Short mmCIF file of C-alpha atoms in Angstrom, two decimals:
data_model
loop_
_atom_site.label_atom_id
_atom_site.label_comp_id
_atom_site.label_asym_id
_atom_site.label_seq_id
_atom_site.Cartn_x
_atom_site.Cartn_y
_atom_site.Cartn_z
CA UNK D 520 -1.67 5.16 -20.50
CA UNK D 521 -0.06 6.90 -18.07
CA UNK D 522 -1.91 5.72 -14.73
CA UNK D 523 -0.92 7.63 -10.89
CA UNK D 524 2.10 9.92 -11.46
CA UNK D 525 3.42 11.61 -8.90
CA UNK D 526 6.69 14.11 -9.31
CA UNK D 527 8.52 14.68 -7.96
CA UNK D 528 10.45 11.73 -8.03
CA UNK D 529 13.33 12.81 -5.30
CA UNK D 530 13.51 15.55 -2.86
CA UNK D 531 15.80 17.12 0.11
CA UNK D 532 14.57 19.52 1.51
CA UNK D 533 16.27 21.24 4.64
CA UNK D 534 14.42 21.43 8.41
CA UNK D 535 11.50 24.21 8.45
CA UNK D 536 11.19 24.32 4.24
CA UNK D 537 7.74 23.62 3.22
CA UNK D 538 7.56 21.21 -0.14
CA UNK D 539 3.71 20.54 -2.09
CA UNK D 540 4.40 16.57 -2.77
CA UNK D 541 2.41 16.02 -6.83
CA UNK D 542 -0.42 13.40 -7.55
CA UNK D 543 -2.59 13.42 -10.57
CA UNK D 544 -4.15 9.64 -11.74
CA UNK D 545 -5.95 9.55 -15.41
CA UNK D 546 -8.20 6.94 -14.62
CA UNK D 547 -11.60 8.70 -13.44
CA UNK D 548 -11.08 7.38 -10.26
CA UNK D 549 -13.32 8.93 -7.31
CA UNK D 550 -10.98 7.86 -4.16
CA UNK D 551 -7.37 8.93 -4.18
CA UNK D 552 -4.93 8.07 -1.12
CA UNK D 553 -1.04 9.07 0.40
CA UNK D 554 0.86 6.95 2.02
CA UNK D 555 4.18 6.49 3.55
CA UNK D 556 6.07 3.89 3.70
CA UNK D 557 8.92 3.31 6.14
CA UNK D 558 11.64 0.36 6.65
CA UNK D 559 9.52 -2.17 8.66
CA UNK D 560 6.38 0.13 9.18
CA UNK D 561 4.86 -1.01 5.94
CA UNK D 562 2.77 1.64 4.37
CA UNK D 563 0.75 4.25 6.37
CA UNK D 564 -2.58 5.78 5.63
CA UNK D 565 -1.50 9.47 5.57
CA UNK D 566 -4.70 10.77 4.18
CA UNK D 567 -7.23 9.84 1.82
CA UNK D 568 -10.35 11.39 -0.46
CA UNK D 569 -13.50 9.38 -1.02
CA UNK D 570 -14.40 11.35 -3.48
CA UNK D 571 -13.72 14.98 -5.31
CA UNK D 572 -14.26 17.26 -2.41
CA UNK D 573 -13.98 14.99 0.28
CA UNK D 574 -10.34 14.85 2.02
CA UNK D 575 -10.12 12.21 5.58
CA UNK D 576 -7.17 12.18 8.27
CA UNK D 577 -5.77 8.44 8.06
CA UNK D 578 -3.31 7.09 10.38
CA UNK D 579 -0.45 9.48 10.40
CA UNK D 580 -1.82 12.70 9.71
CA UNK D 581 0.47 15.22 12.08
CA UNK D 582 2.65 17.29 9.61
CA UNK D 583 0.98 17.43 6.44
CA UNK D 584 -2.13 19.21 4.42
CA UNK D 585 -3.91 17.66 1.80
CA UNK D 586 -6.09 19.31 -1.17
CA UNK D 587 -8.03 17.54 -3.36
CA UNK D 588 -7.89 20.01 -6.60
CA UNK D 589 -10.05 18.47 -8.67
CA UNK D 590 -10.95 14.45 -9.53
CA UNK D 591 -7.90 14.01 -11.12
CA UNK D 592 -5.33 15.60 -8.52
CA UNK D 593 -4.60 14.98 -5.04
CA UNK D 594 -1.22 17.02 -3.26
CA UNK D 595 -0.08 16.21 -0.32
CA UNK D 596 2.16 19.39 1.28
CA UNK D 597 5.09 19.38 4.50
CA UNK D 598 4.62 23.37 5.91
CA UNK D 599 7.02 22.22 7.84
CA UNK D 600 9.60 19.61 6.71
CA UNK D 601 10.77 17.33 9.66
CA UNK D 602 13.47 14.54 9.34
CA UNK D 603 10.82 12.20 10.10
CA UNK D 604 9.53 12.94 7.60
CA UNK D 605 11.79 11.24 5.81
CA UNK D 606 10.26 8.24 3.95
CA UNK D 607 8.63 7.07 0.90
CA UNK D 608 5.73 8.79 -0.71
CA UNK D 609 2.99 6.99 -2.17
CA UNK D 610 -0.37 8.22 -3.98
CA UNK D 611 -3.11 5.73 -4.81
CA UNK D 612 -6.30 5.50 -6.74
CA UNK D 613 -8.99 4.06 -6.95
CA UNK D 614 -12.96 3.22 -8.39
CA UNK D 615 -13.74 3.37 -4.66
CA UNK D 616 -15.16 0.85 -2.25
CA UNK D 617 -13.89 -2.47 -2.65
CA UNK D 618 -11.50 -2.13 -5.43
CA UNK D 619 -8.00 -2.39 -6.43
CA UNK D 620 -5.64 0.53 -6.10
CA UNK D 621 -3.01 1.90 -8.26
CA UNK D 622 0.03 3.04 -7.23
CA UNK D 623 2.48 5.60 -7.97
CA UNK D 624 5.93 5.35 -8.47
CA UNK D 625 6.55 7.61 -5.31
CA UNK D 626 8.30 10.03 -4.16
CA UNK D 627 11.61 9.73 -1.85
CA UNK D 628 12.12 12.31 0.26
CA UNK D 629 14.68 13.17 2.99
CA UNK D 630 14.92 15.59 5.48
CA UNK D 631 18.04 17.69 6.36
CA UNK P 1200 -7.37 1.93 14.93
CA UNK P 1201 -7.36 -0.20 12.31
CA UNK P 1202 -4.52 -2.13 12.69
CA UNK P 1203 -3.22 -5.18 10.19
CA UNK P 1204 -0.88 -7.10 11.37
CA UNK P 1205 1.44 -9.51 8.78
CA UNK P 1206 3.60 -11.99 9.50
CA UNK P 1207 6.80 -12.97 9.18
CA UNK P 1208 8.46 -9.93 9.01
CA UNK P 1209 11.27 -10.92 6.92
CA UNK P 1210 11.56 -14.88 4.88
CA UNK P 1211 14.53 -16.55 3.17
CA UNK P 1212 13.72 -19.39 1.36
CA UNK P 1213 15.95 -21.39 -1.36
CA UNK P 1214 14.17 -21.58 -4.70
CA UNK P 1215 12.40 -24.37 -4.74
CA UNK P 1216 10.97 -24.24 -1.04
CA UNK P 1217 7.45 -22.75 0.34
CA UNK P 1218 6.23 -19.79 1.93
CA UNK P 1219 3.31 -18.37 3.33
CA UNK P 1220 2.47 -15.38 5.20
CA UNK P 1221 0.00 -14.77 7.28
CA UNK P 1222 -1.94 -11.48 7.73
CA UNK P 1223 -4.42 -10.43 11.35
CA UNK P 1224 -6.66 -7.68 11.44
CA UNK P 1225 -8.00 -5.97 14.96
CA UNK P 1226 -11.03 -5.84 13.24
CA UNK P 1227 -13.27 -7.22 10.29
CA UNK P 1228 -12.90 -6.71 7.43
CA UNK P 1229 -14.90 -5.93 4.63
CA UNK P 1230 -12.59 -7.64 2.36
CA UNK P 1231 -8.38 -8.08 1.79
CA UNK P 1232 -6.38 -7.12 -1.14
CA UNK P 1233 -3.36 -8.30 -1.74
CA UNK P 1234 -0.20 -7.07 -3.29
CA UNK P 1235 3.71 -7.46 -4.32
CA UNK P 1236 6.06 -4.68 -4.37
CA UNK P 1237 9.57 -5.84 -6.04
CA UNK P 1238 12.18 -4.07 -4.83
CA UNK P 1239 12.76 -0.24 -5.41
CA UNK P 1240 8.91 -0.70 -7.28
CA UNK P 1241 5.60 -0.12 -6.01
CA UNK P 1242 2.88 -1.77 -4.68
CA UNK P 1243 0.98 -3.90 -7.33
CA UNK P 1244 -2.88 -4.90 -6.63
CA UNK P 1245 -2.34 -9.21 -6.78
CA UNK P 1246 -6.27 -10.42 -5.64
CA UNK P 1247 -8.84 -9.33 -3.95
CA UNK P 1248 -10.82 -12.05 -1.16
CA UNK P 1249 -14.83 -10.87 -0.07
CA UNK P 1250 -16.13 -13.58 0.95
CA UNK P 1251 -15.52 -15.56 4.64
CA UNK P 1252 -13.90 -18.87 4.25
CA UNK P 1253 -12.72 -17.69 0.15
CA UNK P 1254 -9.95 -19.11 -1.53
CA UNK P 1255 -8.42 -18.15 -4.67
CA UNK P 1256 -5.62 -19.54 -6.40
CA UNK P 1257 -3.13 -17.98 -8.87
CA UNK P 1258 -0.66 -20.46 -10.43
CA UNK P 1259 1.49 -21.27 -7.70
CA UNK P 1260 -0.48 -18.96 -5.28
CA UNK P 1261 -2.59 -19.54 -2.90
CA UNK P 1262 -5.49 -16.95 -1.12
CA UNK P 1263 -7.40 -17.30 2.05
CA UNK P 1264 -9.40 -15.53 3.82
CA UNK P 1265 -10.75 -16.68 7.25
CA UNK P 1266 -13.83 -17.14 8.18
CA UNK P 1267 -14.24 -14.29 10.80
CA UNK P 1268 -13.03 -11.86 7.87
CA UNK P 1269 -10.51 -10.71 10.22
CA UNK P 1270 -6.93 -13.00 9.35
CA UNK P 1271 -5.73 -14.03 5.68
CA UNK P 1272 -3.00 -16.24 4.16
CA UNK P 1273 -0.69 -16.02 1.17
CA UNK P 1274 0.76 -19.43 0.67
CA UNK P 1275 3.68 -19.64 -2.58
CA UNK P 1276 4.77 -23.27 -3.64
CA UNK P 1277 8.01 -23.67 -5.07
CA UNK P 1278 9.48 -20.02 -4.99
CA UNK P 1279 11.42 -18.81 -7.84
CA UNK P 1280 13.39 -16.23 -7.89
CA UNK P 1281 10.81 -13.99 -9.61
CA UNK P 1282 8.92 -14.52 -6.70
CA UNK P 1283 11.10 -11.98 -4.56
CA UNK P 1284 9.46 -8.99 -3.29
CA UNK P 1285 7.62 -7.71 -0.57
CA UNK P 1286 4.14 -8.74 -0.12
CA UNK P 1287 1.50 -6.72 1.92
CA UNK P 1288 -2.35 -7.27 2.88
CA UNK P 1289 -4.32 -4.46 2.68
CA UNK P 1290 -8.38 -3.85 4.23
CA UNK P 1291 -11.44 -2.00 4.55
CA UNK P 1292 -12.93 -2.26 8.24
CA UNK P 1293 -16.98 -2.51 7.47
CA UNK P 1294 -18.47 0.78 6.02
CA UNK P 1295 -15.10 2.08 5.60
CA UNK P 1296 -13.50 4.06 2.68
CA UNK P 1297 -10.14 4.23 3.50
CA UNK P 1298 -7.77 1.26 2.82
CA UNK P 1299 -5.11 -0.08 5.30
CA UNK P 1300 -1.63 -2.02 4.74
CA UNK P 1301 -0.40 -4.54 6.74
CA UNK P 1302 3.56 -4.19 7.63
CA UNK P 1303 4.67 -6.89 4.60
CA UNK P 1304 6.45 -9.88 4.79
CA UNK P 1305 9.31 -9.06 2.60
CA UNK P 1306 11.09 -12.72 0.87
CA UNK P 1307 14.16 -13.38 -0.44
CA UNK P 1308 14.90 -16.56 -2.52
CA UNK P 1309 18.16 -17.96 -2.64
CA UNK P 1310 18.47 -19.57 -6.02
#
């Protein structure tokens, strides 16, 4: 079982470039999340989608946009990358409500 | 906004010693979850607590949810090298659809 799949695993961008991080889950989950992980900051919620067709801002949404393309896929877009967006990005999903979240392997993004 | 803080940020222990991490929320939580992230890996779900004052055990791990549902703790008895990693608590506000993570506690176990 694939679970939650993120692509790419690694990416280096120049300041001002744009890119989209892809996330897909095959568990028929309703809710999907994007987090960034920085040293000493834990996992911070960027955006989430409680169900297909809805998206909401998390703690740190500035500089990002998301699309819940369908029930399986939830993408994160950086329109104009900045060095402050250098981080490890995790996508997660769950059935919804108070259920366990399953994480992808992460994308390590460096903006130079 | 909702904040979930964990202490300590780092903990080094000798193998065989006990370890405890504490999680504190600024708001009442509907539930608390605990995750473990091995170095270089992704967070993996350990357990969920829902009821006020709830205590659950998984082998050497004991999880507690506070009476006010604003704090929680994870205690590991007699640590082993396989316990190395970062432990996160995560909570959801009452009626909320999001999932906020704590700042994490990185555990190092010295053989």
